Coordinates of C-alpha atoms in Angstrom, one line a residue:
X1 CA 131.7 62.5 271.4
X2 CA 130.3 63.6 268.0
X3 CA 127.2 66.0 267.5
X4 CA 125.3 63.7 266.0
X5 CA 125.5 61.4 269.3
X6 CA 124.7 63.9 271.8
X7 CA 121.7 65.6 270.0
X8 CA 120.1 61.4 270.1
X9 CA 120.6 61.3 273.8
X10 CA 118.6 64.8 274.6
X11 CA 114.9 63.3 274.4
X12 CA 115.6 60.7 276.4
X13 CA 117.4 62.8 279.5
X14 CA 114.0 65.1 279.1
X15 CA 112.0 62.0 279.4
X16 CA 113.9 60.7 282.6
X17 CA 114.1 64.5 284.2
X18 CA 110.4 64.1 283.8
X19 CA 109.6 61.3 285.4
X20 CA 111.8 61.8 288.1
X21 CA 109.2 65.0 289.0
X22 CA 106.6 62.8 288.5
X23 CA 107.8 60.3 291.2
X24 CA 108.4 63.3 293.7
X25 CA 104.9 64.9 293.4
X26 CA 103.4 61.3 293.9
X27 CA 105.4 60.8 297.0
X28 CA 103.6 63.3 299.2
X29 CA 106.1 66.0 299.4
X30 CA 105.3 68.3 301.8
X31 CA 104.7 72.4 300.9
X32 CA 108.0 73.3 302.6
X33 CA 110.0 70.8 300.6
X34 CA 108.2 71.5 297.4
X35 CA 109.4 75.3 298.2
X36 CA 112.9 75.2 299.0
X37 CA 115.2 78.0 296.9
X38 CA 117.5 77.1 294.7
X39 CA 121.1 78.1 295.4
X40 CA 122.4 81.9 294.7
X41 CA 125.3 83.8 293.8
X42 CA 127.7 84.3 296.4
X43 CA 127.9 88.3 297.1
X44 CA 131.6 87.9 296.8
X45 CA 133.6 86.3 293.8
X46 CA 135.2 82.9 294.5
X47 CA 139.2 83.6 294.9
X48 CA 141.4 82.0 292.0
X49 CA 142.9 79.0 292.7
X50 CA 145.3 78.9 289.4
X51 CA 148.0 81.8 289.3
X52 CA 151.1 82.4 287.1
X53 CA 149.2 81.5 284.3
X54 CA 149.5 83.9 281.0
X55 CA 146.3 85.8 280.4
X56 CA 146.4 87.2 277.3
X57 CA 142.8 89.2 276.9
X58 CA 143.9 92.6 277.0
X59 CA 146.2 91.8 274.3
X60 CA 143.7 91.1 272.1
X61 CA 141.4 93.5 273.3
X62 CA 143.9 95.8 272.1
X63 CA 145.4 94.7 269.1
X64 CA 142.4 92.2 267.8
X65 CA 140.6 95.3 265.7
X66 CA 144.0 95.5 263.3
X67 CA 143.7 91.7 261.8
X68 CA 140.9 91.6 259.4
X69 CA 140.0 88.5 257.0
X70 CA 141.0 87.7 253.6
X71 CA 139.2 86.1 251.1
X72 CA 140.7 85.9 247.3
X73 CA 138.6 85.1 244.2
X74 CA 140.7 82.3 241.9
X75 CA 138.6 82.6 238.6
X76 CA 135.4 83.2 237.8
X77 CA 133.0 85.2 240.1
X78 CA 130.1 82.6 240.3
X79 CA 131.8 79.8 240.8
X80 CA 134.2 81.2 244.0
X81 CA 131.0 82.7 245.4
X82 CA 129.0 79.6 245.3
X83 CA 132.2 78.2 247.4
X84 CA 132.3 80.6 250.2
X85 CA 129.0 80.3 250.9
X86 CA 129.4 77.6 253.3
X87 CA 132.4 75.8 255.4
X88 CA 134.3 73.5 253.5
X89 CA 134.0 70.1 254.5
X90 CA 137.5 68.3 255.7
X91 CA 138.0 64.3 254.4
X92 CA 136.6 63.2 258.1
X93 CA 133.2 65.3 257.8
X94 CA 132.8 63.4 253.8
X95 CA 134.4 66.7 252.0
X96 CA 137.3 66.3 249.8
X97 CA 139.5 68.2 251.8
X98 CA 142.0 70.2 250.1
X99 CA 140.0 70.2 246.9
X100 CA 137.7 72.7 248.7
X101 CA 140.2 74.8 250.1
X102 CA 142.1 75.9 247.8
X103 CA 144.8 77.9 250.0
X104 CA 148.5 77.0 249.5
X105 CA 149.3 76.9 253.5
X106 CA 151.0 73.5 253.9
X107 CA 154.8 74.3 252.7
X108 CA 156.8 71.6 254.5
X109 CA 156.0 67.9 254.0
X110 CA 156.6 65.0 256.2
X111 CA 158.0 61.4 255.0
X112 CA 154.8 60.0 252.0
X113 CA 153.3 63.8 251.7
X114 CA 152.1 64.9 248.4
X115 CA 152.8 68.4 246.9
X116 CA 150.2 70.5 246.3
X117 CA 149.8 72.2 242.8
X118 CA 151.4 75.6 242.5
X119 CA 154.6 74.1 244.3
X120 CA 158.3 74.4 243.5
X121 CA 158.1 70.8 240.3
X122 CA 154.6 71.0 240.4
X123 CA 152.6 71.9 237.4
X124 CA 150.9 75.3 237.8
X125 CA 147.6 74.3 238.0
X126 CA 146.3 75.6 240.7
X127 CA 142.2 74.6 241.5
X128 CA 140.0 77.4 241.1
X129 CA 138.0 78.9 243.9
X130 CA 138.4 81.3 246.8
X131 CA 141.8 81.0 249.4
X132 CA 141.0 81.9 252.7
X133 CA 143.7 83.7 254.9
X134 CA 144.3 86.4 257.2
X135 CA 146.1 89.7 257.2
X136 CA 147.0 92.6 259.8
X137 CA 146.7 96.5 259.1
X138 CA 150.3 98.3 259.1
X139 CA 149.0 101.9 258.4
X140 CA 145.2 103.9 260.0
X141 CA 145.4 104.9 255.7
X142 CA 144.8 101.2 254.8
X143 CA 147.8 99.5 253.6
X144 CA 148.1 95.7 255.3
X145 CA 150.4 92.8 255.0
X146 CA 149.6 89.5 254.4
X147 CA 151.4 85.7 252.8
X148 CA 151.9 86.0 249.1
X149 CA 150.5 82.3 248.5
X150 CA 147.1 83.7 250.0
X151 CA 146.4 86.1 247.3
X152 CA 148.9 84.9 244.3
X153 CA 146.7 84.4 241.3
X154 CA 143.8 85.9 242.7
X155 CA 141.2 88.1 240.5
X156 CA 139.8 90.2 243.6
X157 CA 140.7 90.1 246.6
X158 CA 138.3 90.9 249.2
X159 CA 138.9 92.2 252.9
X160 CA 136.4 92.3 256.0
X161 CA 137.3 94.5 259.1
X162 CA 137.0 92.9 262.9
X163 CA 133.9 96.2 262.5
X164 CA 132.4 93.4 259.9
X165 CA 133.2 96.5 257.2
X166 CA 134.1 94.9 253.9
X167 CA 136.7 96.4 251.2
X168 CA 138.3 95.0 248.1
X169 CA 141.8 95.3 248.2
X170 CA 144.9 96.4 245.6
X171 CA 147.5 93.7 245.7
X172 CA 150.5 96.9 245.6
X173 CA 153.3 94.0 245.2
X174 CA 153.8 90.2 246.2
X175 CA 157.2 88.7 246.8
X176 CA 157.3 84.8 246.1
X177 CA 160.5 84.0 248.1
X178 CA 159.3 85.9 251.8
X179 CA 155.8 84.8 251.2
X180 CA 154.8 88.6 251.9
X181 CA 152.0 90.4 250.0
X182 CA 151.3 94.5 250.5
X183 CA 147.6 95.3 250.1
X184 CA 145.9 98.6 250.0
X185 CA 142.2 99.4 250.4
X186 CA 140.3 102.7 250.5
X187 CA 139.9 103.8 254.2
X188 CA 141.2 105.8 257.2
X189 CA 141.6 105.9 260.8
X190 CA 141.9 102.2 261.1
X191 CA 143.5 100.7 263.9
X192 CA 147.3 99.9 263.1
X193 CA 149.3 96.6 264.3
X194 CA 152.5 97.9 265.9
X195 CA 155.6 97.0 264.9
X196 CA 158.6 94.3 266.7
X197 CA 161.7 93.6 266.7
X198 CA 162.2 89.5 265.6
X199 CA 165.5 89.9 266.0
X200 CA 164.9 90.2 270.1
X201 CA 163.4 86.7 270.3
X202 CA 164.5 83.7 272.3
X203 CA 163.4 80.1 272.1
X204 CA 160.7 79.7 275.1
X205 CA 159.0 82.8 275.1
X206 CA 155.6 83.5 274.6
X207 CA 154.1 84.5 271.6
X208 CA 150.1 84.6 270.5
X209 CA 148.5 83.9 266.8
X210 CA 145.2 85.7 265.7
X211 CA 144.1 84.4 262.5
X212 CA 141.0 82.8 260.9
X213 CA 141.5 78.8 260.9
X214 CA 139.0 76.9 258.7
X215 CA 137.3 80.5 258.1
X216 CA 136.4 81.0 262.2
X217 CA 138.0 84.3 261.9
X218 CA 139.5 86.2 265.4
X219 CA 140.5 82.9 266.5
X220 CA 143.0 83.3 269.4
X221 CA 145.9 80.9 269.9
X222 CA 149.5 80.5 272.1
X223 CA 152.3 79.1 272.6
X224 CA 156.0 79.5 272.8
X225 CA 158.7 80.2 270.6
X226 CA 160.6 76.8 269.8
X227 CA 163.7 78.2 267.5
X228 CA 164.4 81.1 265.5
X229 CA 166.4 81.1 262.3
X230 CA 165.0 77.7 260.7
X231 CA 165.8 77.2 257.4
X232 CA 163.2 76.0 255.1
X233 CA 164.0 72.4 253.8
X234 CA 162.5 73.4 250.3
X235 CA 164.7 75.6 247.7
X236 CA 161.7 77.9 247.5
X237 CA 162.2 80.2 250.4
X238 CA 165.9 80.1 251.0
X239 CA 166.2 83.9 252.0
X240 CA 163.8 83.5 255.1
X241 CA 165.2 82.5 258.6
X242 CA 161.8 81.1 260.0
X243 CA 160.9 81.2 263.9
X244 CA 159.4 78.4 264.7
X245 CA 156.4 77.9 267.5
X246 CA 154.2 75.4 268.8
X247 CA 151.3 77.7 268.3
X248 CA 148.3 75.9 266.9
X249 CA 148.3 77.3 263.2
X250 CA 145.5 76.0 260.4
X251 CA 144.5 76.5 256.9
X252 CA 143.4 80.1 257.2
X253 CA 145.5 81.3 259.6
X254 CA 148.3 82.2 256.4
X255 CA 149.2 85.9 257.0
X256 CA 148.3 86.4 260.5
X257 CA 150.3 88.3 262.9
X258 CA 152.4 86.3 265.1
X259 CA 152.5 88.9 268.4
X260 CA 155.0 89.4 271.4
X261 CA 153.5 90.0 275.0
X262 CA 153.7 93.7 274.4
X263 CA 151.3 93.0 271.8
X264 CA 153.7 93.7 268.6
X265 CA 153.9 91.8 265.5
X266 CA 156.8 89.6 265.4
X267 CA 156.3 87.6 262.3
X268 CA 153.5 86.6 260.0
X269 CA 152.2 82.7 260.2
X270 CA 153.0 81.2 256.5
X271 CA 153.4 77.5 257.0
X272 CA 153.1 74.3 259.0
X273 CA 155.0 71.0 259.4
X274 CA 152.5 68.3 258.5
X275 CA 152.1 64.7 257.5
X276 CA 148.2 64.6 258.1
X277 CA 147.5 68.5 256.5
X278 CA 146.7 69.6 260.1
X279 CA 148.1 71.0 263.0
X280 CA 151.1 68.9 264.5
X281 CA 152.6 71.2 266.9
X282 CA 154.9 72.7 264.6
X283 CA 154.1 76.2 263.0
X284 CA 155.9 78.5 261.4
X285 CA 156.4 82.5 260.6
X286 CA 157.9 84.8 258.7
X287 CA 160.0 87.0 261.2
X288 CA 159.0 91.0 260.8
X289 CA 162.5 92.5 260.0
X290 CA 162.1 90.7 256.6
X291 CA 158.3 91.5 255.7
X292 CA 159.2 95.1 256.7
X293 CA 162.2 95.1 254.2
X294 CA 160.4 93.3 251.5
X295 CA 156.9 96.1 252.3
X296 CA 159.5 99.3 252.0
X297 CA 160.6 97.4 248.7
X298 CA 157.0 97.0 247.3
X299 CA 156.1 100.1 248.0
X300 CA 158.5 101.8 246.2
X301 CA 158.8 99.6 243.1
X302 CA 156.6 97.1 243.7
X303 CA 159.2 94.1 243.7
X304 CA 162.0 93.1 246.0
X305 CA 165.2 93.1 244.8
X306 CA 168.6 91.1 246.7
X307 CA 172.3 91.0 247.6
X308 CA 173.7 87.9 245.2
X309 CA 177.3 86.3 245.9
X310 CA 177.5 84.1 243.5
X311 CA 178.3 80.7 245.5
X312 CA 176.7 77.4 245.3
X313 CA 176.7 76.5 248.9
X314 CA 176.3 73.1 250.8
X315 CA 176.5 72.2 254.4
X316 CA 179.4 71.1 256.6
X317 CA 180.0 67.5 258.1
X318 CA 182.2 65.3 260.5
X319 CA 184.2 64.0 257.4
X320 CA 184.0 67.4 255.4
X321 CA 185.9 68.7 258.6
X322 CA 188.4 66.1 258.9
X323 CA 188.9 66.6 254.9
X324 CA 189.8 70.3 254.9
X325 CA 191.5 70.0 258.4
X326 CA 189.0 72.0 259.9
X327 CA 188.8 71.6 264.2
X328 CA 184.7 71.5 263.6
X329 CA 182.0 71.7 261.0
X330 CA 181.1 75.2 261.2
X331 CA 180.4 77.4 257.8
X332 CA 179.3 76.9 254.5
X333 CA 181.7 75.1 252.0
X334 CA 181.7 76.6 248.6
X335 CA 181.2 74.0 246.0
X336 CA 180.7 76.1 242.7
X337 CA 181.5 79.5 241.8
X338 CA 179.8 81.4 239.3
X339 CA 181.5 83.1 236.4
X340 CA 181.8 86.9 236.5
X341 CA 180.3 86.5 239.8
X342 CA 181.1 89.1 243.0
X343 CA 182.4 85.9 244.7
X344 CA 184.5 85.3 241.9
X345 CA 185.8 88.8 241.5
X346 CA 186.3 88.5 245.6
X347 CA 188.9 86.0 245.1
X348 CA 186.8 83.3 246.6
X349 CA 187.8 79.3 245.7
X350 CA 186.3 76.3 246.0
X351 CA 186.2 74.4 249.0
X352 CA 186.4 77.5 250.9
X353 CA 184.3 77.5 254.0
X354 CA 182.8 80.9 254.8
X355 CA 182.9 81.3 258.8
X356 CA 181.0 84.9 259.1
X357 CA 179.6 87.6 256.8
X358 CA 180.2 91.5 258.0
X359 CA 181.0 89.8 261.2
X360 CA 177.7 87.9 261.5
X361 CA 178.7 84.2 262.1
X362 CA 177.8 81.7 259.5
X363 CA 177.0 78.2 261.5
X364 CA 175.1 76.4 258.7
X365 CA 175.2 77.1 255.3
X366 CA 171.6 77.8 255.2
X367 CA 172.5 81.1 257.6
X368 CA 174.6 82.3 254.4
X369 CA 171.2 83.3 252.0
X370 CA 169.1 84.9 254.7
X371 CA 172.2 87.0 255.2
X372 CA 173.4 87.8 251.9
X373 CA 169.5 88.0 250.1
X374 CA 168.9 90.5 252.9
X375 CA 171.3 93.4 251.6
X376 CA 170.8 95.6 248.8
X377 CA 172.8 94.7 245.3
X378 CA 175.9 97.0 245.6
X379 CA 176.3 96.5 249.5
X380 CA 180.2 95.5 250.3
X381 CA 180.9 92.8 252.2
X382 CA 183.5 91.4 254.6
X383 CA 183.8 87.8 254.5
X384 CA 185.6 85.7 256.6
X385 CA 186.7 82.3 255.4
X386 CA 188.9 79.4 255.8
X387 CA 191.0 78.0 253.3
X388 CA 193.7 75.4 253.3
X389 CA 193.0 75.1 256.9
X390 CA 194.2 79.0 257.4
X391 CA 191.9 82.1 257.9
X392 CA 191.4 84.9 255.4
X393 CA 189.5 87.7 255.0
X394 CA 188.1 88.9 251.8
X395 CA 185.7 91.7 250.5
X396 CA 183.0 91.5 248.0
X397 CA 180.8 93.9 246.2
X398 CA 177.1 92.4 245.7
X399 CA 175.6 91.4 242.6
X400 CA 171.7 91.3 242.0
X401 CA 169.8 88.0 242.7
X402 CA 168.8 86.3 239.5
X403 CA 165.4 84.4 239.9
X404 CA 165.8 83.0 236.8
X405 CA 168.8 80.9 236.8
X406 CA 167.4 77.7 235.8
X407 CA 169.1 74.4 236.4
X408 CA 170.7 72.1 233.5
X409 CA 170.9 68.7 233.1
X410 CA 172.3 65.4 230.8
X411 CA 172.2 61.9 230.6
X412 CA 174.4 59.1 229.5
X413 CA 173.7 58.6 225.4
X414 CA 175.8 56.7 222.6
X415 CA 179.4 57.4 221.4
X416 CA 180.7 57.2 224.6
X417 CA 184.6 55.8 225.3
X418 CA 184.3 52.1 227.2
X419 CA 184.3 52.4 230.9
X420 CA 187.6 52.1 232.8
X421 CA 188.5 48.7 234.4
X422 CA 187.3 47.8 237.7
X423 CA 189.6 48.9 240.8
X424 CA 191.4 51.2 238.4
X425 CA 191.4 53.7 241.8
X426 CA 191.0 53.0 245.6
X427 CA 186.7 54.2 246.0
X428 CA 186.3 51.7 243.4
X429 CA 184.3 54.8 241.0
X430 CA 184.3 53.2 237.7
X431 CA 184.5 56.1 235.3
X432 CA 183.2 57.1 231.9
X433 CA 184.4 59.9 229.3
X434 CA 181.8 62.7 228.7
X435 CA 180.4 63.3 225.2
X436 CA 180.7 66.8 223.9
X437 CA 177.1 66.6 223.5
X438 CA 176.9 66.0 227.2
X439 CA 178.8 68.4 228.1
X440 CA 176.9 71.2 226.4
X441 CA 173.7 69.8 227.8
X442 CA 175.0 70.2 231.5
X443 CA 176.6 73.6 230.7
X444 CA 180.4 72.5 231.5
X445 CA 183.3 73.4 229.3
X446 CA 185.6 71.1 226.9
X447 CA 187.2 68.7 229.0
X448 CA 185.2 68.9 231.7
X449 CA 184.3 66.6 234.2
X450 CA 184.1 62.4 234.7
X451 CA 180.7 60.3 233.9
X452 CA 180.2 57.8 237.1
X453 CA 179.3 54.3 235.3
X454 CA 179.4 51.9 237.9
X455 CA 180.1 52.4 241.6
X456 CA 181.8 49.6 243.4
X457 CA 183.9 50.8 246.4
X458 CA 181.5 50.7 249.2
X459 CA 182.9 53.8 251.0
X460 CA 181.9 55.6 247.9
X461 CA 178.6 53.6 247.8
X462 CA 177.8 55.0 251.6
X463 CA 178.7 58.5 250.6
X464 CA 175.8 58.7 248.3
X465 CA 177.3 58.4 244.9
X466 CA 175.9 57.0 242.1
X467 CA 175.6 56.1 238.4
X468 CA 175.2 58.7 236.3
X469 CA 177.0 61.6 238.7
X470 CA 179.4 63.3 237.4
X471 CA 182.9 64.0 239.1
X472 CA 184.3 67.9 237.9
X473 CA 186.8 67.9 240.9
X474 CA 189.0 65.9 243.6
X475 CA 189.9 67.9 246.1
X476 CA 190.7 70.7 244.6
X477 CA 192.3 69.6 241.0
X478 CA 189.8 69.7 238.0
X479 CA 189.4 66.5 236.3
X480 CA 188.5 66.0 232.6
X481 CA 189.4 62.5 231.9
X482 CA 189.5 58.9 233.6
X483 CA 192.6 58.7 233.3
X484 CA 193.0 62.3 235.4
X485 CA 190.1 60.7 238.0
X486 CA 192.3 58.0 238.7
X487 CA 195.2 59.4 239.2
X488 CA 193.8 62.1 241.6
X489 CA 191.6 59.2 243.8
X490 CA 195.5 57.6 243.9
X491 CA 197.4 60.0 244.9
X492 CA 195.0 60.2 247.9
X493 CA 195.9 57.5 249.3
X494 CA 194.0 55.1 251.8
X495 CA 191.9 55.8 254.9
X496 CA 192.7 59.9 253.9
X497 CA 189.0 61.2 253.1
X498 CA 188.5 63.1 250.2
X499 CA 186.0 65.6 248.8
X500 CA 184.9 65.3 245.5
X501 CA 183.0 67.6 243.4
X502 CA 179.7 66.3 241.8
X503 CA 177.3 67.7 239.4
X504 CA 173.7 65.5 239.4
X505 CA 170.7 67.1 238.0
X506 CA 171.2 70.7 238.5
X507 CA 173.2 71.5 241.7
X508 CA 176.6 70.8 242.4
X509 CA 177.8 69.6 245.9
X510 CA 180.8 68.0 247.7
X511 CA 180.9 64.6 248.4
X512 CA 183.5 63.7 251.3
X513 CA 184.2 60.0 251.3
X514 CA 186.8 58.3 253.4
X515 CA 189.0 55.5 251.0
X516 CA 189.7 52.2 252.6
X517 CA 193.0 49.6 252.5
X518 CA 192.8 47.6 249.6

């Protein structure tokens, strides 16, 4: 029932209670009726009637003192002052919602969810303000973690103790692609957040949040661990194998410790699953093991630097499986390999499926960058992959991650050869030479690669292809011509799938599609 509601009904239950006293000292009570003592405490407690249940107050009786509130200044002084004055109103109190809260929390997006500015295609125009988060204290000499979206951009960055002590914190280093940012303010003998392991948890155990939701800072929450090593769908944060809770996680709660029954820091609370921009039972966090690596980085140089292959990667299917002659869909199949690359200098090939890393199995192919982005550039590694249906092992020497690598692009312009007649191959792709000016534009070499005009083979329709793709490879055999993409989809022959390598935008993937009797 809303506040508003109750507070109307108050007068009138006085009024009632009133007259109800009224009544009885009208009816002739007598002086031993009038007198009789109002019930007292029992002398002993009542016994609990609930046991088993998790109790988790001396955790944060214990640990509580080492999270501490974060409040970062985006522009001018004034103006995020005057905004952190008072709680922002959400859309259902007749705020404008996210406009007044101006802290990037809400990562992952549900089906008709909107990006919010500062995100991976947005432009970077972030509103202006103060971002509200949390953060946890990692040394008594002041240095404390919290999410790199709560403080990136900020001016000052402002820090109160559970003690109410207030500091402005140094931003020593931020790291976009863990989400972890290394403060520093001037004090000592603070209490100090111990230290997990992330790598120890299982799906179902307990774990608590501390945080401060909507600015309602020490707010306690629970729950349980739901999965561990969740990829994040977006590109953004490829390097980070999320655990994932049911813990109830707001805007606010970005950078809070994520805490094991012992009390130790597990991960740090970055993002949310969300189609309404609240709570929907799925949270969430960064595990430790990476913050830690990423803090030891910052500290020292105040970036983080990472372990680079060289691959473009794409998961594994049913008919990928079937394709390659692979028992099940386990790995990650190569579908590009850079130039000069360690992969390259490895030996590795296209539509190789890479099965483990240093002997850490690779299910999906989104276990591959956690693994890989997590050694240092220079670290050797044992891979073991499968190729031609056999198993081989290979070693590679790390290159350094480039965050720069942008993607490149083309479209279909003039001067281009007529398309190829219909039903010239069995997937019914009707094919179109590549310009030399379209070539350039999508960074491929002379002779490279097969324009998709029309698509009229339904198998190839189901498969996801469509106009404008670009086919560089069937199977494994380059292609550079129609002619060549026709004679490749041929010799496949009928009801055989086949994997074909397709540039569209940026990224190059695999597409298996399965021809059918003509």
């Amino acid at each position: 029932m809303p506040a508003i509601k109750l507070a109307s009904l108050r007068p009138l239950l006085l009024t009632t209670a009133l007259a109800v006293a009224g009544v009885g000292a009208c009816s002739g009570q007598n002086a031993a009726n009038a007198q009789t003592p109002l019930a007292t405490q029992p002398s002993t407690p009542a016994p609990e009637l609930v046991a088993g249940l998790p109790d988790f107050t001396r955790l944060v009786d214990q640990v509580g003192p080492a999270v501490v509130s974060v409040q970062a200044e985006l522009g001018g002084r004034s103006q995020a002052m005057a905004q952190a004055r008072g709680m922002p109103q959400m859309p259902e109190d007749g705020g404008e919602g996210d406009e007044q809260i101006p802290e990037f929390f809400r990562r992952f997006f549900g089906p008709g969810m909107t990006p919010m500015p500062g995100m991976p295609g947005m432009p970077d125009a972030r509103p202006r303000g103060t971002s509200l988060g949390t953060g946890f204290i990692i040394s008594a000499d002041g240095y404390l973690l919290t999410n790199h979206h709560v403080v990136d951009g900020a001016d000052t960055v402002r820090i109160k103790l559970s003690d109410r002590r207030e500091f402005t914190a140094k931003v020593v280093g931020s790291d976009p692609q863990s989400d972890v940012a290394l403060l520093k303010i001037d004090a000592k003998g603070l209490p100090v957040m111990r230290i997990g392991n992330s790598d120890a948890l299982k799906p179902g155990q307990w774990v608590v949040a501390i945080g401060s939701p909507f600015g309602l800072d020490h707010s306690v929450t629970a729950g349980i661990v739901s999965a561990v090593g969740r990829a994040n769908p977006g590109a953004d944060q490829r390097y980070v194998p999320f655990i994932q809770t049911d813990v109830a996680i707001n805007r606010g709660n970005s950078g809070g410790p994520l805490l094991d029954t012992r009390g130790q820091v597990v991960g740090i609370n970055s993002q949310i699953f969300s189609n309404s921009g609240g709570y929907m039972g799925v949270s969430f966090a960064i595990p430790i093991d990476v913050a830690m690596n990423a803090v030891q980085q910052l500290k020292a140089t105040g970036k983080v630097t990472r372990g680079q292959l060289g691959v473009q990667i794409q998961g594994m299917d049913r008919d990928a499986a079937s394709a390659l002659g692979l028992a099940d869909a386990n790995g990650a199949l190569v579908a590009t390999i850079e130039p000069g690359s360690a992969a390259e200098r490895a030996g590795l090939q296209r539509q190789d499926v890479i099965r483990s890393v240093n002997g850490q199995r690779v299910y999906e192919s989104s276990d591959l960058p956690p693994i890989i982005g997590a050694m240092a550039p220079g670290s050797r590694v044992t891979l073991e992959v499968i190729r031609d249906g056999k198993p081989r092992t290979l070693t590679a020497t790390l290159g350094a991650l480039d965050e720069s690598v942008a993607a490149a692009g083309g479209e279909a312009g003039s001067g281009q050869k007529p398309a190829a007649p219909a039903q010239a191959n069995p997937l019914g792709i009707i094919g179109q030479e590549l310009t030399a000016q379209q070539r350039s534009g999508m960074g491929l070499q002379p002779k490279e690669g097969v324009l998709i005009a029309r698509v009229e083979g339904q198998a190839a329709r189901e498969a996801g292809l469509q106009r404008g793709d670009v086919v560089l490879a069937v199977g494994r055999h380059d292609v550079g011509s129609v002619d060549a993409l026709d004679a490749q989809l041929r010799a496949v022959g009928a009801n055989k799938p086949v994997m074909l390598l397709v540039r569209r935008g940026g990224g190059t993937r695999y597409v298996t599609v399965t021809p059918v009797e003509r």
